[in-house]
Amino acid sequence: AQSVSQHNHHVILSEAASLELGCNYSYGGTVNLFWYVQYPGQHLQLLLKYFSGDPLVKGIKGFEAEFIKSKFSFNLRKPSVQWSDTAEYFCAVNSRWSSASKIIFGSGTRLSIRP
Amino acid sequence: KAGVTQTPRYLIKTRGQQVTLSCSPISGHRSVSWYQQTPGQGLQFLFEYFSETQRNKGNFPGRFSGRQFSNSRSEMNVSTLELGDSALYLCASSSTDNRSGNTIYFGEGSWLTVV
């Protein structure tokens, strides 16, 4: 069965620190990979996604993620975080052959940024 | 254009009662999916409807059901509510062709508390 693991439940950083959130998935077939963000009191929104091609994907707000197929990983990075990045981040996967809506989410990582 | 709209935003129900939640997708989107979000289980896929037909279903008991209308609006129903059904219920919609790589757009959710 498909699954997604996010290793860090809660990450606390100071502003301007670099960020890396880990994500590993378990699935034997071809997958699409996503990072979603949920800011406090707001709806879940897409940060970036990988389907094929360049394994380094750039998203909104300076975020990027690298797909490493051999490690089944899709870690999220940002070189310098801001207080406004405080949010919950979800890694997600779906099968290339499934519908867009059937997504398996990780348990989420809460990111707190100290001003 | 307007995003995914969910009603009601907040509701409190008693154990044993039933509840119906409503979702209006983005105009032109024909796929609507539902997710349950809880602190313990994270985001879990409930089911997906496309053109009034259920296309995918997650691992939830039969008390959880849904339907989609000809205008793509969707409702989900939970019967015989249990305390563990307390959660944020998220609706998402995606574009007409619903290929696996398409972005899905989430609503703000309906907060259900069962007492």
JSON list of C-alpha atoms in Angstrom, two decimals:
[
{"chain": "A", "resi": 1, "resn": "ALA", "atom": "CA", "xyz": [0.00, 0.00, 0.00]},
{"chain": "A", "resi": 2, "resn": "GLN", "atom": "CA", "xyz": [1.07, 3.54, -0.65]},
{"chain": "A", "resi": 3, "resn": "SER", "atom": "CA", "xyz": [2.30, 5.54, 2.31]},
{"chain": "A", "resi": 4, "resn": "VAL", "atom": "CA", "xyz": [4.09, 8.79, 2.99]},
{"chain": "A", "resi": 5, "resn": "SER", "atom": "CA", "xyz": [6.37, 9.44, 5.95]},
{"chain": "A", "resi": 6, "resn": "GLN", "atom": "CA", "xyz": [7.29, 12.85, 7.23]},
{"chain": "A", "resi": 7, "resn": "HIS", "atom": "CA", "xyz": [10.01, 12.48, 9.78]},
{"chain": "A", "resi": 8, "resn": "ASN", "atom": "CA", "xyz": [9.64, 15.73, 11.64]},
{"chain": "A", "resi": 9, "resn": "HIS", "atom": "CA", "xyz": [6.44, 16.41, 13.51]},
{"chain": "A", "resi": 10, "resn": "HIS", "atom": "CA", "xyz": [7.37, 19.91, 14.61]},
{"chain": "A", "resi": 11, "resn": "VAL", "atom": "CA", "xyz": [10.27, 22.06, 13.45]},
{"chain": "A", "resi": 12, "resn": "ILE", "atom": "CA", "xyz": [11.22, 25.34, 15.08]},
{"chain": "A", "resi": 13, "resn": "LEU", "atom": "CA", "xyz": [13.58, 27.71, 13.31]},
{"chain": "A", "resi": 14, "resn": "SER", "atom": "CA", "xyz": [14.68, 31.30, 13.54]},
{"chain": "A", "resi": 15, "resn": "GLU", "atom": "CA", "xyz": [14.10, 33.70, 10.69]},
{"chain": "A", "resi": 16, "resn": "ALA", "atom": "CA", "xyz": [16.73, 33.46, 7.93]},
{"chain": "A", "resi": 17, "resn": "ALA", "atom": "CA", "xyz": [17.60, 29.88, 8.86]},
{"chain": "A", "resi": 18, "resn": "SER", "atom": "CA", "xyz": [17.62, 27.26, 6.14]},
{"chain": "A", "resi": 19, "resn": "LEU", "atom": "CA", "xyz": [14.86, 24.69, 6.03]},
{"chain": "A", "resi": 20, "resn": "GLU", "atom": "CA", "xyz": [14.72, 21.09, 4.97]},
{"chain": "A", "resi": 21, "resn": "LEU", "atom": "CA", "xyz": [11.67, 18.93, 5.66]},
{"chain": "A", "resi": 22, "resn": "GLY", "atom": "CA", "xyz": [12.01, 15.25, 5.02]},
{"chain": "A", "resi": 23, "resn": "CYS", "atom": "CA", "xyz": [9.54, 13.13, 3.09]},
{"chain": "A", "resi": 24, "resn": "ASN", "atom": "CA", "xyz": [9.77, 9.50, 2.07]},
{"chain": "A", "resi": 25, "resn": "TYR", "atom": "CA", "xyz": [7.13, 7.56, 0.22]},
{"chain": "A", "resi": 26, "resn": "SER", "atom": "CA", "xyz": [6.41, 3.93, -0.30]},
{"chain": "A", "resi": 27, "resn": "TYR", "atom": "CA", "xyz": [4.99, 2.92, -3.63]},
{"chain": "A", "resi": 28, "resn": "GLY", "atom": "CA", "xyz": [6.17, 0.54, -6.29]},
{"chain": "A", "resi": 29, "resn": "GLY", "atom": "CA", "xyz": [4.89, 2.30, -9.37]},
{"chain": "A", "resi": 30, "resn": "THR", "atom": "CA", "xyz": [5.26, 5.66, -11.03]},
{"chain": "A", "resi": 31, "resn": "VAL", "atom": "CA", "xyz": [4.15, 8.48, -8.82]},
{"chain": "A", "resi": 32, "resn": "ASN", "atom": "CA", "xyz": [3.40, 12.15, -8.74]},
{"chain": "A", "resi": 33, "resn": "LEU", "atom": "CA", "xyz": [4.68, 14.00, -5.69]},
{"chain": "A", "resi": 34, "resn": "PHE", "atom": "CA", "xyz": [3.36, 17.11, -4.00]},
{"chain": "A", "resi": 35, "resn": "TRP", "atom": "CA", "xyz": [3.96, 19.45, -1.15]},
{"chain": "A", "resi": 36, "resn": "TYR", "atom": "CA", "xyz": [0.95, 21.25, 0.27]},
{"chain": "A", "resi": 37, "resn": "VAL", "atom": "CA", "xyz": [0.94, 24.01, 2.86]},
{"chain": "A", "resi": 38, "resn": "GLN", "atom": "CA", "xyz": [-1.75, 24.98, 5.32]},
{"chain": "A", "resi": 39, "resn": "TYR", "atom": "CA", "xyz": [-1.27, 28.44, 6.84]},
{"chain": "A", "resi": 40, "resn": "PRO", "atom": "CA", "xyz": [-3.08, 29.08, 10.14]},
{"chain": "A", "resi": 41, "resn": "GLY", "atom": "CA", "xyz": [-6.78, 29.51, 9.48]},
{"chain": "A", "resi": 42, "resn": "GLN", "atom": "CA", "xyz": [-6.43, 29.03, 5.75]},
{"chain": "A", "resi": 43, "resn": "HIS", "atom": "CA", "xyz": [-7.17, 26.26, 3.31]},
{"chain": "A", "resi": 44, "resn": "LEU", "atom": "CA", "xyz": [-4.71, 23.70, 2.08]},
{"chain": "A", "resi": 45, "resn": "GLN", "atom": "CA", "xyz": [-2.84, 24.93, -0.98]},
{"chain": "A", "resi": 46, "resn": "LEU", "atom": "CA", "xyz": [-0.31, 23.51, -3.37]},
{"chain": "A", "resi": 47, "resn": "LEU", "atom": "CA", "xyz": [3.30, 24.56, -2.84]},
{"chain": "A", "resi": 48, "resn": "LEU", "atom": "CA", "xyz": [4.88, 22.54, -5.64]},
{"chain": "A", "resi": 49, "resn": "LYS", "atom": "CA", "xyz": [4.55, 19.29, -7.52]},
{"chain": "A", "resi": 50, "resn": "TYR", "atom": "CA", "xyz": [6.69, 16.83, -9.43]},
{"chain": "A", "resi": 51, "resn": "PHE", "atom": "CA", "xyz": [5.47, 14.74, -12.35]},
{"chain": "A", "resi": 52, "resn": "SER", "atom": "CA", "xyz": [8.50, 14.07, -14.50]},
{"chain": "A", "resi": 53, "resn": "GLY", "atom": "CA", "xyz": [11.62, 15.68, -15.88]},
{"chain": "A", "resi": 54, "resn": "ASP", "atom": "CA", "xyz": [14.00, 17.73, -13.77]},
{"chain": "A", "resi": 55, "resn": "PRO", "atom": "CA", "xyz": [13.97, 16.20, -10.28]},
{"chain": "A", "resi": 56, "resn": "LEU", "atom": "CA", "xyz": [14.55, 19.63, -8.74]},
{"chain": "A", "resi": 57, "resn": "VAL", "atom": "CA", "xyz": [11.21, 21.36, -8.62]},
{"chain": "A", "resi": 58, "resn": "LYS", "atom": "CA", "xyz": [10.70, 25.00, -7.79]},
{"chain": "A", "resi": 59, "resn": "GLY", "atom": "CA", "xyz": [7.50, 26.15, -6.16]},
{"chain": "A", "resi": 60, "resn": "ILE", "atom": "CA", "xyz": [5.95, 29.28, -4.84]},
{"chain": "A", "resi": 61, "resn": "LYS", "atom": "CA", "xyz": [7.44, 31.54, -2.16]},
{"chain": "A", "resi": 62, "resn": "GLY", "atom": "CA", "xyz": [11.01, 30.36, -2.74]},
{"chain": "A", "resi": 63, "resn": "PHE", "atom": "CA", "xyz": [10.41, 26.71, -1.89]},
{"chain": "A", "resi": 64, "resn": "GLU", "atom": "CA", "xyz": [11.95, 23.85, -3.83]},
{"chain": "A", "resi": 65, "resn": "ALA", "atom": "CA", "xyz": [11.98, 20.09, -3.55]},
{"chain": "A", "resi": 66, "resn": "GLU", "atom": "CA", "xyz": [14.21, 17.39, -4.91]},
{"chain": "A", "resi": 67, "resn": "PHE", "atom": "CA", "xyz": [12.96, 14.02, -6.03]},
{"chain": "A", "resi": 68, "resn": "ILE", "atom": "CA", "xyz": [15.53, 11.29, -5.39]},
{"chain": "A", "resi": 69, "resn": "LYS", "atom": "CA", "xyz": [14.06, 8.15, -6.90]},
{"chain": "A", "resi": 70, "resn": "SER", "atom": "CA", "xyz": [16.65, 5.79, -5.44]},
{"chain": "A", "resi": 71, "resn": "LYS", "atom": "CA", "xyz": [15.81, 7.00, -1.95]},
{"chain": "A", "resi": 72, "resn": "PHE", "atom": "CA", "xyz": [12.05, 7.35, -2.48]},
{"chain": "A", "resi": 73, "resn": "SER", "atom": "CA", "xyz": [12.42, 10.84, -1.10]},
{"chain": "A", "resi": 74, "resn": "PHE", "atom": "CA", "xyz": [11.00, 14.25, -1.92]},
{"chain": "A", "resi": 75, "resn": "ASN", "atom": "CA", "xyz": [12.46, 16.68, 0.62]},
{"chain": "A", "resi": 76, "resn": "LEU", "atom": "CA", "xyz": [11.31, 20.26, 0.79]},
{"chain": "A", "resi": 77, "resn": "ARG", "atom": "CA", "xyz": [13.86, 23.05, 1.10]},
{"chain": "A", "resi": 78, "resn": "LYS", "atom": "CA", "xyz": [14.04, 26.78, 1.48]},
{"chain": "A", "resi": 79, "resn": "PRO", "atom": "CA", "xyz": [17.35, 28.62, 1.88]},
{"chain": "A", "resi": 80, "resn": "SER", "atom": "CA", "xyz": [16.06, 31.35, 4.19]},
{"chain": "A", "resi": 81, "resn": "VAL", "atom": "CA", "xyz": [12.75, 31.12, 6.03]},
{"chain": "A", "resi": 82, "resn": "GLN", "atom": "CA", "xyz": [10.54, 34.01, 7.05]},
{"chain": "A", "resi": 83, "resn": "TRP", "atom": "CA", "xyz": [8.11, 34.36, 9.90]},
{"chain": "A", "resi": 84, "resn": "SER", "atom": "CA", "xyz": [5.28, 34.12, 7.36]},
{"chain": "A", "resi": 85, "resn": "ASP", "atom": "CA", "xyz": [6.35, 30.56, 6.54]},
{"chain": "A", "resi": 86, "resn": "THR", "atom": "CA", "xyz": [4.84, 29.43, 9.83]},
{"chain": "A", "resi": 87, "resn": "ALA", "atom": "CA", "xyz": [2.40, 26.75, 8.72]},
{"chain": "A", "resi": 88, "resn": "GLU", "atom": "CA", "xyz": [1.81, 23.03, 8.47]},
{"chain": "A", "resi": 89, "resn": "TYR", "atom": "CA", "xyz": [3.43, 21.30, 5.52]},
{"chain": "A", "resi": 90, "resn": "PHE", "atom": "CA", "xyz": [2.17, 18.09, 3.97]},
{"chain": "A", "resi": 91, "resn": "CYS", "atom": "CA", "xyz": [3.99, 15.82, 1.59]},
{"chain": "A", "resi": 92, "resn": "ALA", "atom": "CA", "xyz": [1.71, 13.78, -0.66]},
{"chain": "A", "resi": 93, "resn": "VAL", "atom": "CA", "xyz": [1.79, 11.21, -3.42]},
{"chain": "A", "resi": 94, "resn": "ASN", "atom": "CA", "xyz": [-0.55, 9.73, -5.95]},
{"chain": "A", "resi": 95, "resn": "SER", "atom": "CA", "xyz": [-0.18, 7.08, -8.55]},
{"chain": "A", "resi": 96, "resn": "ARG", "atom": "CA", "xyz": [0.49, 8.26, -12.09]},
{"chain": "A", "resi": 97, "resn": "TRP", "atom": "CA", "xyz": [-2.38, 6.06, -13.18]},
{"chain": "A", "resi": 98, "resn": "SER", "atom": "CA", "xyz": [-4.92, 7.16, -10.64]},
{"chain": "A", "resi": 99, "resn": "SER", "atom": "CA", "xyz": [-7.20, 10.15, -10.68]},
{"chain": "A", "resi": 100, "resn": "ALA", "atom": "CA", "xyz": [-5.91, 13.50, -9.51]},
{"chain": "A", "resi": 101, "resn": "SER", "atom": "CA", "xyz": [-8.02, 13.40, -6.40]},
{"chain": "A", "resi": 102, "resn": "LYS", "atom": "CA", "xyz": [-6.84, 10.19, -4.80]},
{"chain": "A", "resi": 103, "resn": "ILE", "atom": "CA", "xyz": [-3.86, 11.50, -2.90]},
{"chain": "A", "resi": 104, "resn": "ILE", "atom": "CA", "xyz": [-2.05, 9.95, 0.03]},
{"chain": "A", "resi": 105, "resn": "PHE", "atom": "CA", "xyz": [-0.85, 12.54, 2.49]},
{"chain": "A", "resi": 106, "resn": "GLY", "atom": "CA", "xyz": [1.88, 12.38, 5.08]},
{"chain": "A", "resi": 107, "resn": "SER", "atom": "CA", "xyz": [1.07, 13.24, 8.66]},
{"chain": "A", "resi": 108, "resn": "GLY", "atom": "CA", "xyz": [2.36, 16.78, 8.27]},
{"chain": "A", "resi": 109, "resn": "THR", "atom": "CA", "xyz": [5.17, 18.85, 9.74]},
{"chain": "A", "resi": 110, "resn": "ARG", "atom": "CA", "xyz": [4.35, 21.90, 11.76]},
{"chain": "A", "resi": 111, "resn": "LEU", "atom": "CA", "xyz": [6.85, 24.67, 11.11]},
{"chain": "A", "resi": 112, "resn": "SER", "atom": "CA", "xyz": [7.20, 27.46, 13.64]},
{"chain": "A", "resi": 113, "resn": "ILE", "atom": "CA", "xyz": [9.42, 30.42, 12.83]},
{"chain": "A", "resi": 114, "resn": "ARG", "atom": "CA", "xyz": [10.74, 32.60, 15.62]},
{"chain": "A", "resi": 115, "resn": "PRO", "atom": "CA", "xyz": [10.88, 36.27, 14.60]},
{"chain": "B", "resi": 1, "resn": "LYS", "atom": "CA", "xyz": [-13.14, 32.77, -10.16]},
{"chain": "B", "resi": 2, "resn": "ALA", "atom": "CA", "xyz": [-14.57, 31.55, -6.89]},
{"chain": "B", "resi": 3, "resn": "GLY", "atom": "CA", "xyz": [-12.77, 28.77, -5.07]},
{"chain": "B", "resi": 4, "resn": "VAL", "atom": "CA", "xyz": [-14.14, 25.62, -3.51]},
{"chain": "B", "resi": 5, "resn": "THR", "atom": "CA", "xyz": [-16.93, 26.51, -1.11]},
{"chain": "B", "resi": 6, "resn": "GLN", "atom": "CA", "xyz": [-17.95, 24.36, 1.82]},
{"chain": "B", "resi": 7, "resn": "THR", "atom": "CA", "xyz": [-20.91, 24.72, 4.11]},
{"chain": "B", "resi": 8, "resn": "PRO", "atom": "CA", "xyz": [-21.41, 24.81, 6.98]},
{"chain": "B", "resi": 9, "resn": "ARG", "atom": "CA", "xyz": [-18.03, 25.89, 8.28]},
{"chain": "B", "resi": 10, "resn": "TYR", "atom": "CA", "xyz": [-18.64, 24.79, 11.85]},
{"chain": "B", "resi": 11, "resn": "LEU", "atom": "CA", "xyz": [-21.15, 22.46, 13.41]},
{"chain": "B", "resi": 12, "resn": "ILE", "atom": "CA", "xyz": [-21.71, 20.49, 16.57]},
{"chain": "B", "resi": 13, "resn": "LYS", "atom": "CA", "xyz": [-23.64, 17.25, 16.59]},
{"chain": "B", "resi": 14, "resn": "THR", "atom": "CA", "xyz": [-24.53, 14.63, 19.18]},
{"chain": "B", "resi": 15, "resn": "ARG", "atom": "CA", "xyz": [-23.48, 11.02, 19.03]},
{"chain": "B", "resi": 16, "resn": "GLY", "atom": "CA", "xyz": [-25.91, 8.95, 17.04]},
{"chain": "B", "resi": 17, "resn": "GLN", "atom": "CA", "xyz": [-27.08, 11.83, 14.88]},
{"chain": "B", "resi": 18, "resn": "GLN", "atom": "CA", "xyz": [-26.30, 12.23, 11.23]},
{"chain": "B", "resi": 19, "resn": "VAL", "atom": "CA", "xyz": [-24.74, 15.13, 9.38]},
{"chain": "B", "resi": 20, "resn": "THR", "atom": "CA", "xyz": [-24.67, 16.38, 5.81]},
{"chain": "B", "resi": 21, "resn": "LEU", "atom": "CA", "xyz": [-21.88, 18.58, 4.51]},
{"chain": "B", "resi": 22, "resn": "SER", "atom": "CA", "xyz": [-21.99, 20.45, 1.24]},
{"chain": "B", "resi": 23, "resn": "CYS", "atom": "CA", "xyz": [-19.35, 21.38, -1.30]},
{"chain": "B", "resi": 24, "resn": "SER", "atom": "CA", "xyz": [-19.47, 23.56, -4.38]},
{"chain": "B", "resi": 25, "resn": "PRO", "atom": "CA", "xyz": [-16.46, 23.01, -6.64]},
{"chain": "B", "resi": 26, "resn": "ILE", "atom": "CA", "xyz": [-14.68, 25.57, -8.73]},
{"chain": "B", "resi": 27, "resn": "SER", "atom": "CA", "xyz": [-16.75, 26.43, -11.78]},
{"chain": "B", "resi": 28, "resn": "GLY", "atom": "CA", "xyz": [-16.03, 23.95, -14.57]},
{"chain": "B", "resi": 29, "resn": "HIS", "atom": "CA", "xyz": [-14.54, 21.31, -12.29]},
{"chain": "B", "resi": 30, "resn": "ARG", "atom": "CA", "xyz": [-16.31, 17.99, -12.48]},
{"chain": "B", "resi": 31, "resn": "SER", "atom": "CA", "xyz": [-14.34, 16.02, -9.93]},
{"chain": "B", "resi": 32, "resn": "VAL", "atom": "CA", "xyz": [-15.01, 16.46, -6.25]},
{"chain": "B", "resi": 33, "resn": "SER", "atom": "CA", "xyz": [-13.21, 14.57, -3.53]},
{"chain": "B", "resi": 34, "resn": "TRP", "atom": "CA", "xyz": [-13.53, 14.52, 0.22]},
{"chain": "B", "resi": 35, "resn": "TYR", "atom": "CA", "xyz": [-10.90, 14.17, 2.91]},
{"chain": "B", "resi": 36, "resn": "GLN", "atom": "CA", "xyz": [-11.01, 13.84, 6.67]},
{"chain": "B", "resi": 37, "resn": "GLN", "atom": "CA", "xyz": [-8.35, 15.66, 8.66]},
{"chain": "B", "resi": 38, "resn": "THR", "atom": "CA", "xyz": [-7.70, 14.80, 12.30]},
{"chain": "B", "resi": 39, "resn": "PRO", "atom": "CA", "xyz": [-4.68, 15.43, 14.55]},
{"chain": "B", "resi": 40, "resn": "GLY", "atom": "CA", "xyz": [-4.12, 11.71, 15.01]},
{"chain": "B", "resi": 41, "resn": "GLN", "atom": "CA", "xyz": [-4.73, 10.34, 11.54]},
{"chain": "B", "resi": 42, "resn": "GLY", "atom": "CA", "xyz": [-3.80, 13.35, 9.41]},
{"chain": "B", "resi": 43, "resn": "LEU", "atom": "CA", "xyz": [-5.47, 13.75, 6.04]},
{"chain": "B", "resi": 44, "resn": "GLN", "atom": "CA", "xyz": [-7.30, 10.70, 4.79]},
{"chain": "B", "resi": 45, "resn": "PHE", "atom": "CA", "xyz": [-9.06, 10.25, 1.48]},
{"chain": "B", "resi": 46, "resn": "LEU", "atom": "CA", "xyz": [-12.76, 9.50, 1.82]},
{"chain": "B", "resi": 47, "resn": "PHE", "atom": "CA", "xyz": [-14.08, 9.30, -1.73]},
{"chain": "B", "resi": 48, "resn": "GLU", "atom": "CA", "xyz": [-14.16, 10.97, -5.11]},
{"chain": "B", "resi": 49, "resn": "TYR", "atom": "CA", "xyz": [-17.03, 11.75, -7.43]},
{"chain": "B", "resi": 50, "resn": "PHE", "atom": "CA", "xyz": [-16.83, 12.52, -11.09]},
{"chain": "B", "resi": 51, "resn": "SER", "atom": "CA", "xyz": [-19.85, 13.25, -13.25]},
{"chain": "B", "resi": 52, "resn": "GLU", "atom": "CA", "xyz": [-22.20, 12.06, -10.49]},
{"chain": "B", "resi": 53, "resn": "THR", "atom": "CA", "xyz": [-20.43, 8.69, -10.13]},
{"chain": "B", "resi": 54, "resn": "GLN", "atom": "CA", "xyz": [-18.25, 7.57, -7.28]},
{"chain": "B", "resi": 55, "resn": "ARG", "atom": "CA", "xyz": [-14.88, 6.75, -8.83]},
{"chain": "B", "resi": 56, "resn": "ASN", "atom": "CA", "xyz": [-12.71, 6.04, -5.84]},
{"chain": "B", "resi": 57, "resn": "LYS", "atom": "CA", "xyz": [-13.31, 5.24, -2.23]},
{"chain": "B", "resi": 58, "resn": "GLY", "atom": "CA", "xyz": [-11.02, 5.24, 0.79]},
{"chain": "B", "resi": 59, "resn": "ASN", "atom": "CA", "xyz": [-11.07, 2.94, 3.78]},
{"chain": "B", "resi": 60, "resn": "PHE", "atom": "CA", "xyz": [-13.96, 4.35, 5.73]},
{"chain": "B", "resi": 61, "resn": "PRO", "atom": "CA", "xyz": [-17.01, 2.52, 7.04]},
{"chain": "B", "resi": 62, "resn": "GLY", "atom": "CA", "xyz": [-20.31, 2.60, 5.22]},
{"chain": "B", "resi": 63, "resn": "ARG", "atom": "CA", "xyz": [-21.58, 5.30, 7.59]},
{"chain": "B", "resi": 64, "resn": "PHE", "atom": "CA", "xyz": [-19.69, 7.71, 5.37]},
{"chain": "B", "resi": 65, "resn": "SER", "atom": "CA", "xyz": [-21.38, 8.30, 2.05]},
{"chain": "B", "resi": 66, "resn": "GLY", "atom": "CA", "xyz": [-21.58, 10.95, -0.58]},
{"chain": "B", "resi": 67, "resn": "ARG", "atom": "CA", "xyz": [-23.18, 12.00, -3.78]},
{"chain": "B", "resi": 68, "resn": "GLN", "atom": "CA", "xyz": [-22.69, 14.44, -6.58]},
{"chain": "B", "resi": 69, "resn": "PHE", "atom": "CA", "xyz": [-25.33, 16.37, -8.44]},
{"chain": "B", "resi": 70, "resn": "SER", "atom": "CA", "xyz": [-25.55, 17.25, -12.10]},
{"chain": "B", "resi": 71, "resn": "ASN", "atom": "CA", "xyz": [-24.14, 20.71, -11.40]},
{"chain": "B", "resi": 72, "resn": "SER", "atom": "CA", "xyz": [-21.06, 19.02, -9.81]},
{"chain": "B", "resi": 73, "resn": "ARG", "atom": "CA", "xyz": [-21.98, 20.14, -6.32]},
{"chain": "B", "resi": 74, "resn": "SER", "atom": "CA", "xyz": [-21.39, 17.38, -3.81]},
{"chain": "B", "resi": 75, "resn": "GLU", "atom": "CA", "xyz": [-22.62, 16.36, -0.41]},
{"chain": "B", "resi": 76, "resn": "MET", "atom": "CA", "xyz": [-21.22, 13.94, 2.07]},
{"chain": "B", "resi": 77, "resn": "ASN", "atom": "CA", "xyz": [-23.22, 12.33, 4.82]},
{"chain": "B", "resi": 78, "resn": "VAL", "atom": "CA", "xyz": [-22.12, 10.67, 8.01]},
{"chain": "B", "resi": 79, "resn": "SER", "atom": "CA", "xyz": [-24.74, 8.64, 9.82]},
{"chain": "B", "resi": 80, "resn": "THR", "atom": "CA", "xyz": [-24.76, 7.40, 13.40]},
{"chain": "B", "resi": 81, "resn": "LEU", "atom": "CA", "xyz": [-22.07, 9.82, 14.42]},
{"chain": "B", "resi": 82, "resn": "GLU", "atom": "CA", "xyz": [-19.33, 8.71, 16.78]},
{"chain": "B", "resi": 83, "resn": "LEU", "atom": "CA", "xyz": [-17.00, 10.84, 18.88]},
{"chain": "B", "resi": 84, "resn": "GLY", "atom": "CA", "xyz": [-14.14, 9.81, 16.62]},
{"chain": "B", "resi": 85, "resn": "ASP", "atom": "CA", "xyz": [-15.83, 11.43, 13.65]},
{"chain": "B", "resi": 86, "resn": "SER", "atom": "CA", "xyz": [-14.92, 14.83, 15.04]},
{"chain": "B", "resi": 87, "resn": "ALA", "atom": "CA", "xyz": [-12.66, 16.27, 12.37]},
{"chain": "B", "resi": 88, "resn": "LEU", "atom": "CA", "xyz": [-12.14, 18.84, 9.68]},
{"chain": "B", "resi": 89, "resn": "TYR", "atom": "CA", "xyz": [-13.77, 17.60, 6.49]},
{"chain": "B", "resi": 90, "resn": "LEU", "atom": "CA", "xyz": [-12.15, 18.96, 3.38]},
{"chain": "B", "resi": 91, "resn": "CYS", "atom": "CA", "xyz": [-13.58, 19.05, -0.09]},
{"chain": "B", "resi": 92, "resn": "ALA", "atom": "CA", "xyz": [-11.39, 19.42, -3.15]},
{"chain": "B", "resi": 93, "resn": "SER", "atom": "CA", "xyz": [-12.11, 19.82, -6.82]},
{"chain": "B", "resi": 94, "resn": "SER", "atom": "CA", "xyz": [-10.06, 19.28, -9.93]},
{"chain": "B", "resi": 95, "resn": "SER", "atom": "CA", "xyz": [-10.43, 20.06, -13.57]},
{"chain": "B", "resi": 96, "resn": "THR", "atom": "CA", "xyz": [-12.52, 18.24, -16.07]},
{"chain": "B", "resi": 97, "resn": "ASP", "atom": "CA", "xyz": [-10.08, 15.72, -17.42]},
{"chain": "B", "resi": 98, "resn": "ASN", "atom": "CA", "xyz": [-8.91, 14.75, -13.93]},
{"chain": "B", "resi": 99, "resn": "ARG", "atom": "CA", "xyz": [-5.56, 13.38, -14.99]},
{"chain": "B", "resi": 100, "resn": "SER", "atom": "CA", "xyz": [-3.42, 12.24, -12.11]},
{"chain": "B", "resi": 101, "resn": "GLY", "atom": "CA", "xyz": [-1.07, 15.19, -12.35]},
{"chain": "B", "resi": 102, "resn": "ASN", "atom": "CA", "xyz": [-3.73, 17.85, -12.21]},
{"chain": "B", "resi": 103, "resn": "THR", "atom": "CA", "xyz": [-3.78, 20.15, -9.26]},
{"chain": "B", "resi": 104, "resn": "ILE", "atom": "CA", "xyz": [-6.65, 19.75, -6.86]},
{"chain": "B", "resi": 105, "resn": "TYR", "atom": "CA", "xyz": [-7.99, 22.76, -5.03]},
{"chain": "B", "resi": 106, "resn": "PHE", "atom": "CA", "xyz": [-9.20, 22.55, -1.47]},
{"chain": "B", "resi": 107, "resn": "GLY", "atom": "CA", "xyz": [-11.95, 24.35, 0.31]},
{"chain": "B", "resi": 108, "resn": "GLU", "atom": "CA", "xyz": [-11.57, 25.73, 3.82]},
{"chain": "B", "resi": 109, "resn": "GLY", "atom": "CA", "xyz": [-13.34, 22.75, 5.29]},
{"chain": "B", "resi": 110, "resn": "SER", "atom": "CA", "xyz": [-16.20, 22.01, 7.63]},
{"chain": "B", "resi": 111, "resn": "TRP", "atom": "CA", "xyz": [-15.32, 21.58, 11.27]},
{"chain": "B", "resi": 112, "resn": "LEU", "atom": "CA", "xyz": [-17.44, 18.87, 12.80]},
{"chain": "B", "resi": 113, "resn": "THR", "atom": "CA", "xyz": [-17.51, 18.32, 16.55]},
{"chain": "B", "resi": 114, "resn": "VAL", "atom": "CA", "xyz": [-19.38, 15.32, 17.90]},
{"chain": "B", "resi": 115, "resn": "VAL", "atom": "CA", "xyz": [-20.33, 15.48, 21.56]}
]
